[in-house]
Amino acid sequence: MIERQVANGVVTYARSCHPNEGILILQGKHKKNLTTVTGLVIPPFSTRGPYYSGFPTYELPFDLSYIGTVHSHPGGTNRPSLEDLNNFYGVISLIICHPYEFADIFAFDRNGNKIDFEIYDAQK
């Protein structure tokens, strides 16, 4: 499950980084088989280009709310690359592909298997 505000942030960030990839850290909770994404963090010292994005994990402050990453694919592919799988961080990876709409967000586990999810409105 992904909060609508987070999904909006992912779309906005991907569009602002285009034509380069952009990468963000996902915050939330993972209990049993339920993952809930409730926030985004810009990783310190992140790098990005037309075909890559990343960050040094050793520079991250300790935070148990980090559950994965989201990054953009400007070329339009919605599948994780071998590089994406080899640098998997956390329990979930989101990929948003061009043209960067809600329907262009896809979730994967560390083996590259697609995970179904829904975007929900957080209660205030």
C-alpha positions as a Python dict, from the first residue, in 0.01 Angstrom:
ca = {
    (1, 'M'): (0, 0, 0),
    (2, 'I'): (126, 346, -88),
    (3, 'E'): (-13, 671, 48),
    (4, 'R'): (-144, 895, -230),
    (5, 'Q'): (76, 1182, -108),
    (6, 'V'): (383, 957, -146),
    (7, 'A'): (278, 849, -495),
    (8, 'N'): (235, 1218, -588),
    (9, 'G'): (587, 1284, -459),
    (10, 'V'): (728, 997, -666),
    (11, 'V'): (562, 1127, -983),
    (12, 'T'): (677, 1485, -919),
    (13, 'Y'): (1035, 1382, -838),
    (14, 'A'): (1063, 1159, -1146),
    (15, 'R'): (936, 1438, -1370),
    (16, 'S'): (1179, 1689, -1217),
    (17, 'C'): (1476, 1455, -1274),
    (18, 'H'): (1388, 1368, -1634),
    (19, 'P'): (1578, 1289, -1861),
    (20, 'N'): (1796, 1148, -1581),
    (21, 'E'): (1698, 877, -1338),
    (22, 'G'): (1605, 987, -989),
    (23, 'I'): (1619, 783, -668),
    (24, 'L'): (1444, 817, -332),
    (25, 'I'): (1429, 611, -14),
    (26, 'L'): (1091, 475, 92),
    (27, 'Q'): (978, 504, 452),
    (28, 'G'): (706, 296, 607),
    (29, 'K'): (637, -35, 779),
    (30, 'H'): (671, -398, 682),
    (31, 'K'): (490, -655, 894),
    (32, 'K'): (442, -1014, 781),
    (33, 'N'): (339, -978, 415),
    (34, 'L'): (203, -624, 434),
    (35, 'T'): (420, -331, 333),
    (36, 'T'): (290, 23, 378),
    (37, 'V'): (481, 316, 225),
    (38, 'T'): (420, 640, 413),
    (39, 'G'): (713, 869, 329),
    (40, 'L'): (1005, 959, 103),
    (41, 'V'): (1362, 1066, 176),
    (42, 'I'): (1617, 1212, -66),
    (43, 'P'): (1930, 1005, -1),
    (44, 'P'): (2242, 1203, 89),
    (45, 'F'): (2516, 1215, -176),
    (46, 'S'): (2296, 1049, -438),
    (47, 'T'): (2412, 1044, -799),
    (48, 'R'): (2207, 1023, -1114),
    (49, 'G'): (2240, 1022, -1489),
    (50, 'P'): (2045, 910, -1795),
    (51, 'Y'): (2100, 538, -1720),
    (52, 'Y'): (2181, 520, -1350),
    (53, 'S'): (2100, 647, -1003),
    (54, 'G'): (2235, 547, -666),
    (55, 'F'): (2361, 649, -326),
    (56, 'P'): (2618, 527, -74),
    (57, 'T'): (2425, 329, 188),
    (58, 'Y'): (2698, 387, 445),
    (59, 'E'): (2613, 759, 443),
    (60, 'L'): (2253, 699, 555),
    (61, 'P'): (2161, 789, 909),
    (62, 'F'): (2026, 492, 1104),
    (63, 'D'): (1649, 480, 1064),
    (64, 'L'): (1431, 172, 1105),
    (65, 'S'): (1158, 329, 890),
    (66, 'Y'): (1361, 283, 567),
    (67, 'I'): (1195, -6, 381),
    (68, 'G'): (1319, 29, 22),
    (69, 'T'): (1379, 259, -271),
    (70, 'V'): (1200, 405, -568),
    (71, 'H'): (1375, 514, -884),
    (72, 'S'): (1272, 630, -1227),
    (73, 'H'): (1337, 471, -1565),
    (74, 'P'): (1337, 754, -1822),
    (75, 'G'): (1363, 504, -2109),
    (76, 'G'): (1017, 367, -2039),
    (77, 'T'): (1097, 13, -1922),
    (78, 'N'): (903, -97, -1615),
    (79, 'R'): (1122, -396, -1521),
    (80, 'P'): (1419, -394, -1280),
    (81, 'S'): (1759, -433, -1443),
    (82, 'L'): (2024, -673, -1319),
    (83, 'E'): (2198, -370, -1165),
    (84, 'D'): (1875, -279, -984),
    (85, 'L'): (1847, -630, -840),
    (86, 'N'): (2215, -643, -741),
    (87, 'N'): (2180, -315, -549),
    (88, 'F'): (1842, -392, -393),
    (89, 'Y'): (1789, -209, -62),
    (90, 'G'): (1518, -299, 188),
    (91, 'V'): (1213, -516, 128),
    (92, 'I'): (1054, -341, -172),
    (93, 'S'): (1163, -154, -482),
    (94, 'L'): (938, 75, -680),
    (95, 'I'): (1011, 174, -1037),
    (96, 'I'): (832, 455, -1216),
    (97, 'C'): (875, 470, -1590),
    (98, 'H'): (820, 750, -1839),
    (99, 'P'): (571, 926, -1880),
    (100, 'Y'): (549, 922, -1497),
    (101, 'E'): (185, 875, -1402),
    (102, 'F'): (36, 667, -1118),
    (103, 'A'): (-19, 382, -1367),
    (104, 'D'): (355, 385, -1442),
    (105, 'I'): (457, 287, -1085),
    (106, 'F'): (549, -78, -1037),
    (107, 'A'): (659, -267, -724),
    (108, 'F'): (908, -555, -704),
    (109, 'D'): (1060, -783, -443),
    (110, 'R'): (1434, -855, -422),
    (111, 'N'): (1401, -1138, -677),
    (112, 'G'): (1244, -910, -936),
    (113, 'N'): (893, -1049, -890),
    (114, 'K'): (615, -799, -944),
    (115, 'I'): (414, -710, -633),
    (116, 'D'): (57, -584, -654),
    (117, 'F'): (-20, -270, -452),
    (118, 'E'): (-280, -2, -413),
    (119, 'I'): (-260, 373, -364),
    (120, 'Y'): (-470, 488, -73),
    (121, 'D'): (-570, 815, 92),
    (122, 'A'): (-422, 848, 442),
    (123, 'Q'): (-666, 933, 716),
    (124, 'K'): (-614, 1274, 867),
}
